[in-house]
Short mmCIF file of C-alpha atoms and ligand atoms in Angstrom, two decimals:
data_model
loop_
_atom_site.label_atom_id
_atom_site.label_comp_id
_atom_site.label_asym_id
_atom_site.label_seq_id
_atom_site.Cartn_x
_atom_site.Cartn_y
_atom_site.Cartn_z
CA UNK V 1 189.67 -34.48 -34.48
CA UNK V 2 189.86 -34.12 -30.54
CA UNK V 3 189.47 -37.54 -29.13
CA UNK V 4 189.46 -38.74 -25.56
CA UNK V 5 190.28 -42.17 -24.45
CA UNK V 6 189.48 -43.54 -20.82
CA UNK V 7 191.97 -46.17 -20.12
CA UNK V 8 194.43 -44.46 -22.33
CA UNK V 9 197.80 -45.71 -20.79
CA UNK V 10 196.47 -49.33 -20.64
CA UNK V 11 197.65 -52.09 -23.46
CA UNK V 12 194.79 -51.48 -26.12
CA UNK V 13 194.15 -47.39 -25.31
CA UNK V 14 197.73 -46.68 -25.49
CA UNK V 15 197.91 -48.24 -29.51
CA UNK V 16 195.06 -46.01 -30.12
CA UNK V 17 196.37 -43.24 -28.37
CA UNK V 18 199.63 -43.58 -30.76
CA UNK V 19 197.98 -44.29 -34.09
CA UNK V 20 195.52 -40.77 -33.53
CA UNK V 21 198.49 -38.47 -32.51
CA UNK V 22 200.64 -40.09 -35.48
CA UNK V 23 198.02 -39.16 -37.63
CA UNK V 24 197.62 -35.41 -36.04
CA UNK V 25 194.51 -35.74 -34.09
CA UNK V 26 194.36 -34.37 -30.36
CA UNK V 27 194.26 -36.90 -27.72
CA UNK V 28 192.86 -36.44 -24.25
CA UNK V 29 193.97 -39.65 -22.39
CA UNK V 30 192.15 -40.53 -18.87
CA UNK V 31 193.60 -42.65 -16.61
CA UNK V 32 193.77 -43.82 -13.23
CA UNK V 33 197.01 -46.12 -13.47
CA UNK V 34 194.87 -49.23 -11.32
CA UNK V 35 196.03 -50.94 -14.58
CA UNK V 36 197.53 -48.94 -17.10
CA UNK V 37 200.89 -47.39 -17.14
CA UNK V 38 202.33 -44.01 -18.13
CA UNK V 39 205.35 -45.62 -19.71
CA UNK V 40 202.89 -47.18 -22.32
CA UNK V 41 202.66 -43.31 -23.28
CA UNK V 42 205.94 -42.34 -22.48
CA UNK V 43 206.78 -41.41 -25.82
CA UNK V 44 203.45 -39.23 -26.32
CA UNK V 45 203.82 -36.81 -23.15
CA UNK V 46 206.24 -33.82 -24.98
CA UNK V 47 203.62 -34.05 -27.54
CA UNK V 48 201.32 -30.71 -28.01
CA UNK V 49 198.49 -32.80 -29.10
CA UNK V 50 198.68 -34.91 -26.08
CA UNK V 51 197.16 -34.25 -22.77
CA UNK V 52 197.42 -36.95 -19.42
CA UNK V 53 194.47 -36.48 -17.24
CA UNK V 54 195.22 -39.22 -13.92
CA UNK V 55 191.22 -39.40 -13.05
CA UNK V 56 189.03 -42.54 -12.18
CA UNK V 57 186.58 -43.17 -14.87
CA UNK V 58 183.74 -44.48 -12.71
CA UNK V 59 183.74 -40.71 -11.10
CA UNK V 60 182.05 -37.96 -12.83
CA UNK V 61 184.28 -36.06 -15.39
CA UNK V 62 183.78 -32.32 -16.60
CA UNK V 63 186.24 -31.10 -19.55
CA UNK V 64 186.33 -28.25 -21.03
CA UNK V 65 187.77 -29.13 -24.76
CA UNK V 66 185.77 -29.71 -27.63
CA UNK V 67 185.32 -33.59 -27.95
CA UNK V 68 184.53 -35.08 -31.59
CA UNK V 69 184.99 -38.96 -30.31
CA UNK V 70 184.95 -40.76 -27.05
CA UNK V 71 186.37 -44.03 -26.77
CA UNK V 72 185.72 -46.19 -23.34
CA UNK V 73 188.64 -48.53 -22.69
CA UNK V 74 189.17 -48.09 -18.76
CA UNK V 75 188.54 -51.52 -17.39
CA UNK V 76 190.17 -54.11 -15.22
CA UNK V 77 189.80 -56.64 -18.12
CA UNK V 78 192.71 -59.65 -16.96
CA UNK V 79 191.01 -62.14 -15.41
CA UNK V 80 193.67 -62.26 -12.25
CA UNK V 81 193.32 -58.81 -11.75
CA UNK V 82 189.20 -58.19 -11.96
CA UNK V 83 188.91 -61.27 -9.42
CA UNK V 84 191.21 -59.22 -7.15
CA UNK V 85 188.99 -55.94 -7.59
CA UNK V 86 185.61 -57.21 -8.58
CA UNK V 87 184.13 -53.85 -7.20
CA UNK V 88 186.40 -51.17 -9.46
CA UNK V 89 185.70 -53.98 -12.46
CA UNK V 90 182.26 -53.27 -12.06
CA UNK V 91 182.21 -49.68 -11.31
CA UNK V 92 184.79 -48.59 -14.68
CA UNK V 93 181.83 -51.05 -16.33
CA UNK V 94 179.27 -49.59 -15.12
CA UNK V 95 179.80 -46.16 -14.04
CA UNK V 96 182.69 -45.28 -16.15
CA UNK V 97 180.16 -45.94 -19.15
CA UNK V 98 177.58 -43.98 -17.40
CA UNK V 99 179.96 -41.31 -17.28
CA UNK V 100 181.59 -41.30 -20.88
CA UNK V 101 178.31 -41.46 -22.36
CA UNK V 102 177.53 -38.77 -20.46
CA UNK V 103 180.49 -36.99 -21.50
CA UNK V 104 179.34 -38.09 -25.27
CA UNK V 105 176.01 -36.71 -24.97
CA UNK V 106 177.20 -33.27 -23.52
CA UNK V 107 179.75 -33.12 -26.75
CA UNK V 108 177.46 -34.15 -29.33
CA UNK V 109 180.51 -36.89 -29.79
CA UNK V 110 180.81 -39.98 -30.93
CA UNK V 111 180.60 -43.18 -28.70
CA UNK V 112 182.85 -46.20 -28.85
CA UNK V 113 182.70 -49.01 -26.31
CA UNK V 114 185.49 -51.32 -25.60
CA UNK V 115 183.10 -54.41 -24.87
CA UNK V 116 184.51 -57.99 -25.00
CA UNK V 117 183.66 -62.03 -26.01
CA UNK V 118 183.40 -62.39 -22.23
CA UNK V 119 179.54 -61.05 -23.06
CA UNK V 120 179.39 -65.09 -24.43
CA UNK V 121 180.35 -66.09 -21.40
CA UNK V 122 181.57 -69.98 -21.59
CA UNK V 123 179.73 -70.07 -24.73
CA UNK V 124 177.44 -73.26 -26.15
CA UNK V 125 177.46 -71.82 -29.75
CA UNK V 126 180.79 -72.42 -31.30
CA UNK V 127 181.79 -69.77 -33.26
CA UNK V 128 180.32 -66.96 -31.19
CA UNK V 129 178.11 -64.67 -33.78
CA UNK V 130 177.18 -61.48 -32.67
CA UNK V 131 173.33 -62.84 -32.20
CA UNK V 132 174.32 -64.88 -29.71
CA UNK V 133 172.82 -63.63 -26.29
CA UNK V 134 175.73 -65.94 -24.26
CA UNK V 135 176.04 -68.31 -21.49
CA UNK V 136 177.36 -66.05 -18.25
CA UNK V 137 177.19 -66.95 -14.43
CA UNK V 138 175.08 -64.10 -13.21
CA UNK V 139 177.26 -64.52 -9.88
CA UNK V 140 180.23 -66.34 -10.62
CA UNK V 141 183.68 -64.95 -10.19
CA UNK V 142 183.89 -63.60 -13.53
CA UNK V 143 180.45 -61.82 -13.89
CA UNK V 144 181.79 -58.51 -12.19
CA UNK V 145 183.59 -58.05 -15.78
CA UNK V 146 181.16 -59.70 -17.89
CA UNK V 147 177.87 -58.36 -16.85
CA UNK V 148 179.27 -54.71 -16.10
CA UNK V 149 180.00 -55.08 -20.13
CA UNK V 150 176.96 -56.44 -20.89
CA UNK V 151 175.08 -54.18 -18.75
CA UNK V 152 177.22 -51.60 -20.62
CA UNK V 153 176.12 -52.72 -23.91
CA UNK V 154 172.73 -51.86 -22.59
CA UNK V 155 173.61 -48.39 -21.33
CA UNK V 156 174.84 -47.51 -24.57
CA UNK V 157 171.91 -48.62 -26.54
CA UNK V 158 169.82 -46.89 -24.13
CA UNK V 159 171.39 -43.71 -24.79
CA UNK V 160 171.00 -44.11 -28.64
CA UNK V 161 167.26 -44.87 -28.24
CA UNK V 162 166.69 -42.13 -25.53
CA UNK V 163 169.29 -39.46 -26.62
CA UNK V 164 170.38 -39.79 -30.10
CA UNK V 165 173.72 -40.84 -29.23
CA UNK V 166 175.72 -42.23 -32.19
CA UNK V 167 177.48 -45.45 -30.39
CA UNK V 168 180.18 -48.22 -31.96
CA UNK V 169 180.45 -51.01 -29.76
CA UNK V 170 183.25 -53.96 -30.27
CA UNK V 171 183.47 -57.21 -28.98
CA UNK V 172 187.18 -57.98 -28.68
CA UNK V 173 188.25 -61.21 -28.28
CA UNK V 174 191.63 -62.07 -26.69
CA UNK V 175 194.15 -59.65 -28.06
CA UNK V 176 198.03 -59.53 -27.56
CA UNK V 177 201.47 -57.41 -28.63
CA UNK V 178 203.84 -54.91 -26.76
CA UNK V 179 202.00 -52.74 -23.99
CA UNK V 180 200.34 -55.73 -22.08
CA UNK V 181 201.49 -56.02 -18.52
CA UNK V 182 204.21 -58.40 -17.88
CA UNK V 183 202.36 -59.59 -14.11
CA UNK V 184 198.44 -59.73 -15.98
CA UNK V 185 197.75 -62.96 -15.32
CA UNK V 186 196.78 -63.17 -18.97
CA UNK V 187 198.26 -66.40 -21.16
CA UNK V 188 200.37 -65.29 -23.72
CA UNK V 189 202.33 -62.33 -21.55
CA UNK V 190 202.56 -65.13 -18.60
CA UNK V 191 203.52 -67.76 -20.53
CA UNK V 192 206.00 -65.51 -22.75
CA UNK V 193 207.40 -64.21 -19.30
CA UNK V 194 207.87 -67.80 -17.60
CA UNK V 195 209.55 -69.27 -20.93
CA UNK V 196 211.85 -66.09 -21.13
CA UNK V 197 212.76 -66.42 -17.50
CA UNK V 198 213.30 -70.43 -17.61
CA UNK V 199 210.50 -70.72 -15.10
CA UNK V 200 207.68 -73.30 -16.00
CA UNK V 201 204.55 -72.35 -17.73
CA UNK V 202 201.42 -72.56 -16.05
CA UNK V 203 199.28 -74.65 -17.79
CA UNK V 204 195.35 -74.63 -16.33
CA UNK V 205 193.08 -77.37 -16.36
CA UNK V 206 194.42 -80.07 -18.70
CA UNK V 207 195.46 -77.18 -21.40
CA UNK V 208 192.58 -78.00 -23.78
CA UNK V 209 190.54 -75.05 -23.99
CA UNK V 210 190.39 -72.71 -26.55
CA UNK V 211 191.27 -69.10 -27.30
CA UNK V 212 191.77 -67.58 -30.38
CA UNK V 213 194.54 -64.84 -30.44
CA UNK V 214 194.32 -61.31 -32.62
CA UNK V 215 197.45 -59.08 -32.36
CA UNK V 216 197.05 -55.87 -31.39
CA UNK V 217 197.63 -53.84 -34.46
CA UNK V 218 194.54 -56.12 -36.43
CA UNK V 219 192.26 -55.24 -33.52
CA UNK V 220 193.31 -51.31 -34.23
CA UNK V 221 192.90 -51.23 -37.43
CA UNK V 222 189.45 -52.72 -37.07
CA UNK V 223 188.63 -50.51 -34.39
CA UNK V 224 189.10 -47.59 -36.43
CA UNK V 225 187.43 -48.93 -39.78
CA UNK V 226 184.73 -49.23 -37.10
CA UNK V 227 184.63 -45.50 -36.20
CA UNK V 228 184.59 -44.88 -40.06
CA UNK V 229 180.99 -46.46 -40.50
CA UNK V 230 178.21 -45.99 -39.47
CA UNK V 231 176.77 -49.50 -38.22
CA UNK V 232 176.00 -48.96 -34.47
CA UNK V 233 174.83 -52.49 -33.47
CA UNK V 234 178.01 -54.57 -31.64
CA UNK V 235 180.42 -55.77 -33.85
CA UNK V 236 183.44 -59.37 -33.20
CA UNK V 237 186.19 -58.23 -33.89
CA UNK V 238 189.19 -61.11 -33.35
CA UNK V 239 191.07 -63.70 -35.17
CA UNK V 240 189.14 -66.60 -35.81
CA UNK V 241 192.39 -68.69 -35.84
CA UNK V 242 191.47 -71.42 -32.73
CA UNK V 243 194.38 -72.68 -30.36
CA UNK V 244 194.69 -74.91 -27.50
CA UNK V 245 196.25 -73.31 -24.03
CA UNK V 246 198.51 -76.25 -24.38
CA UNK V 247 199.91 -75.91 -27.91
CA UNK V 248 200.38 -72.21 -27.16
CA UNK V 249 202.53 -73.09 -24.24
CA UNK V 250 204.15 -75.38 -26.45
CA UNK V 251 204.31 -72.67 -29.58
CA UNK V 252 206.54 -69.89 -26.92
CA UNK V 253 208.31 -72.48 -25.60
CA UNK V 254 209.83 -73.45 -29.39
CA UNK V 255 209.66 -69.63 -30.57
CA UNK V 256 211.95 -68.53 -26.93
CA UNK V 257 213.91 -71.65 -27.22
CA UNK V 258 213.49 -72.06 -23.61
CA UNK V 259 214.52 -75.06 -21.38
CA UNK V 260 210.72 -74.12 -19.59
CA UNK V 261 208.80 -77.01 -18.87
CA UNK V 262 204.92 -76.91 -18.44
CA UNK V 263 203.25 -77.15 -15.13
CA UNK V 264 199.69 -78.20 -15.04
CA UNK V 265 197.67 -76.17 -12.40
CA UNK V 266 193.87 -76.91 -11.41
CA UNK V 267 191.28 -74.84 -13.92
CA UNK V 268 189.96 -71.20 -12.46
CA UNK V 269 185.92 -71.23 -11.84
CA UNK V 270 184.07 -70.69 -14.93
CA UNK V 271 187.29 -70.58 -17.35
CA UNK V 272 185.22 -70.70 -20.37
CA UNK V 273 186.34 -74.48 -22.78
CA UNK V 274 186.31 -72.73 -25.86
CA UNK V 275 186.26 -69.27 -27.86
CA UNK V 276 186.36 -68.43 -31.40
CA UNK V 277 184.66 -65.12 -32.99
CA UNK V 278 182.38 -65.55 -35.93
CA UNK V 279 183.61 -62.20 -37.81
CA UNK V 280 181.59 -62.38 -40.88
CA UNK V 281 179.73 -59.18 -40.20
CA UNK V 282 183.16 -57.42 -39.70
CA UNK V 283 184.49 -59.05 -42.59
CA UNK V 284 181.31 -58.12 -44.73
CA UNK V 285 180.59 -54.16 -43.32
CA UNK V 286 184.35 -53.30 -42.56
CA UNK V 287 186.22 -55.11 -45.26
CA UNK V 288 188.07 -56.26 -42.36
CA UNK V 289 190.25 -58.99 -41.47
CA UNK V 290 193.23 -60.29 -39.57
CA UNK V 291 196.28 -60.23 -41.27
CA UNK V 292 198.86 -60.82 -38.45
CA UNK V 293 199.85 -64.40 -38.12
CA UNK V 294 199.72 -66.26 -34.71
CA UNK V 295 203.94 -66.63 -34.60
CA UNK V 296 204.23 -63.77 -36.48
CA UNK V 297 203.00 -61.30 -33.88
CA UNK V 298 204.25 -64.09 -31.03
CA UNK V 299 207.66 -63.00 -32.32
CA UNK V 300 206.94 -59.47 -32.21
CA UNK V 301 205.44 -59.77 -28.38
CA UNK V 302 208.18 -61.54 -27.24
CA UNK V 303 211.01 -59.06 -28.50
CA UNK V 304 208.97 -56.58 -26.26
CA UNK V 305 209.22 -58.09 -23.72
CA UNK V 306 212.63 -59.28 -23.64
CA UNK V 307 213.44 -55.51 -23.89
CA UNK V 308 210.82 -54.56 -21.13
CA UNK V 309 212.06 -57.23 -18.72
CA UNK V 310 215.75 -56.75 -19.83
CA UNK V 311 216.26 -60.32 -20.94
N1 UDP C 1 195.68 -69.79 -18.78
C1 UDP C 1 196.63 -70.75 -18.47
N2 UDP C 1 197.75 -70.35 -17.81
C2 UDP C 1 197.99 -69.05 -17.44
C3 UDP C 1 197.03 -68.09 -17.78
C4 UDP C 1 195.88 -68.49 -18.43
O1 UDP C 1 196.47 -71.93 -18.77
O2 UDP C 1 199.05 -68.78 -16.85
C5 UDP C 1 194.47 -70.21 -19.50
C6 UDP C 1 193.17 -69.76 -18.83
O3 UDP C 1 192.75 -70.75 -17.89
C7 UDP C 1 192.25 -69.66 -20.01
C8 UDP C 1 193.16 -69.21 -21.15
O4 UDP C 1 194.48 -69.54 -20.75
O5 UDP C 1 191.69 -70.91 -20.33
C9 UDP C 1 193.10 -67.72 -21.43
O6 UDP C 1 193.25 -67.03 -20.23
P1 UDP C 1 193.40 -65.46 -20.11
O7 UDP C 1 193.60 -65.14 -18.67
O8 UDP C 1 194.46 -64.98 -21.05
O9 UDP C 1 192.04 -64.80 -20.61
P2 UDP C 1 190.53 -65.31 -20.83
O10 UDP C 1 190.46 -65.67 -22.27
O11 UDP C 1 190.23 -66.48 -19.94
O12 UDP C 1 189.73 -64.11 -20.47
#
C-alpha cells in the first residue's frame, strides 16, 4: 500500500506513520514543521519505505507516486497554538482538504479526514452522538479550527457526491501519549510538564469542565479498523471515560509525585464545560473500543516525557 499522510511528523500522523512502515507499507509523509517535528520520525528517515516531503498542505501538491490512501492530519489543532495562527488553522482546514482531496481524486485513493469533537462545539447534548449538528461560535476565537473542520466535513462529502470519492472521516476527541509537544498548550502534556518540573499546574476556570482522554494507540487502532470498512459517514472515535480538569491535575500530580501545587487561572473564551463521545456506532461497525486505561497510558506519557525533557 503507498500511503501519504499530511501532518506526518505531528503527534497523531507520526503513530500512523510508524504503525504503516512497521507493517511494510510505503509512507509519503508531508509536512511543514509549523507544528510537527522531524524527531517524531526520527527513527523512520533511513527507512526505504519512507519519504519526508517539508511542503505546506494548504498549497497545491503534485506527486508523482502511485497513492492507494490519503490521510489529512496537517492542522494546528492545540488550542494555544490555532489562537496564535487562526489564518494557517483555517487554511490547512480548508485548503489543505481542498488539496488532499484533490490529490485523492487524481489517485483514485482513498480519503481519510482527521476531523475532531470541536465540530460539537461547547456542546448542549451530553454525550456527543455523531447526529449531533453542535453548538460552535461562528466567530469566536476557536471557530478558525472548528468551522475549517466542519467546513471540511463538507468538502469531503461534496467530493463523494460530486466525484465518487471514497472518504472516512473521524471525529477524535482529546487524545494523548508520547509525540505531543511538550509547549502545546494542551492539558495533559502542560500539566505533565509543570508537575515534572515542580512548577504549578495551571488550572482554568474553576477546573470543572470535562474532557474525556483516549491514548494514542486506541485512537490508531480505531483509525485503521476505520480504513478497513467501508462506512463513509463521520465516525467518534474517543474514550468515553469523563474527567474533571481538576482531578486530572490532581491524578499527575499523585502519578509524578510532585511537590506541584495547582494554580487557578481565569477560563479561555468559549472553553467548552463538558465533552464526552457517544461511540456506539464505532463500537457497533468497528468492533471497536478503548482499551487503554486513563493512568495506564498517564504513566506511559509521562515516562516520555521525562526522557524528552531529560528529567
Ligand atoms: N486546561 C487547563 N489548563 C491548561 C490547559 C488546559 O485547565 O494548562 C483546560 C482547558 O481550559 C480545557 C481543558 O483543559 O477546559 C482541555 O484543554 P485542551 O487545551 O487540552 O483542549 P480542548 O479540549 O479544550 O480542545
Amino acid at each position: 500500500m503507498n500511503i501519504l499522510i499530511s501532518g506526518g511528523c505531528g503527534f497523531i500522523g507520526s503513530h500512523l506513520c510508524k504503525k504503516f512502515i512497521e507493517r511494510g507499507d510505503f509512507v509519503l509523509c508531508v509536512d511543514n514543521f509549523i507544528t510537527g517535528s522531524q524527531e517524531n520520525v526520527s527513527e523512520l528517515l533511513t527507512s526505504p519505505k519512507f519519504k519526508l516531503l517539508v511542503h505546506d498542505i494548504s498549497l497545491p501538491l503534485y506527486i508523482r507516486e502511485e497513492i492507494n490512501w490519503v490521510f489529512h492530519f496537517a492542522s494546528i489543532a492545540s488550542p494555544k497554538h490555532y489562537l496564535a495562527y487562526p489564518i494557517k488553522t483555517l487554511k490547512s482546514g480548508l485548503l489543505g482538504t481542498h488539496n488532499c482531496l484533490g490529490i485523492a481524486r487524481d489517485k483514485g485513493a482513498k480519503f481519510f479526514l482527521a476531523s475532531t469533537s470541536e465540530v460539537y462545539g461547547d456542546p448542549l447534548v451530553h454525550p456527543q452522538p455523531e447526529e449531533y449538528y453542535g453548538n460552535v461560535s461562528i466567530t469566536g476565537p476557536r471557530s478558525c479550527y472548528d468551522e475549517s473542520k466542519r467546513a471540511a466535513e463538507s468538502l469531503v462529502y461534496a467530493y463523494m457526491r460530486q466525484h465518487n470519492i471514497n472518504v472516512r472521516v473521524s471525529r477524535i476527541f482529546n487524545t494523548y501519549g508520547p509525540n505531543m509537544l511538550p509547549d502545546d498548550g494542551r492539558v495533559i502534556s502542560s500539566f505533565i510538564v509543570s508537575a515534572l518540573k515542580e512548577e504549578d499546574l495551571t488550572v482554568y476556570g474553576d477546573g470543572l469542565q470535562t474532557r474525556s482522554f483516549c491514548y494514542i494507540d486506541d485512537l490508531v487502532r480505531g483509525i485503521i479498523m476505520l480504513m478497513d470498512t467501508d462506512y463513509q459517514l463521520p465516525l467518534n472515535i474517543g474514550n468515553p471515560e469523563e474527567y474533571r480538569i481538576i482531578d486530572l491535575a490532581n491524578k499527575i500530580i499523585e502519578l509524578t509525585g510532585s511537590k506541584s501545587k495547582i494554580k487557578f487561572l481565569p477560563l479561555p473564551q468559549d472553553d467548552p464545560k463538558k465533552r464526552k463521545p457517544d461511540i456506539r456506532k464505532a463500537e457497533k461497525i468497528l468492533g471497536w473500543s478503548p482499551i487503554v486505561k486513563l493512568e495506564e497510558g498517564l504513566v506511559k506519557t509521562i515516562e516520555y516525557f521525562k526522557k524528552k525533557l531529560n528529567l
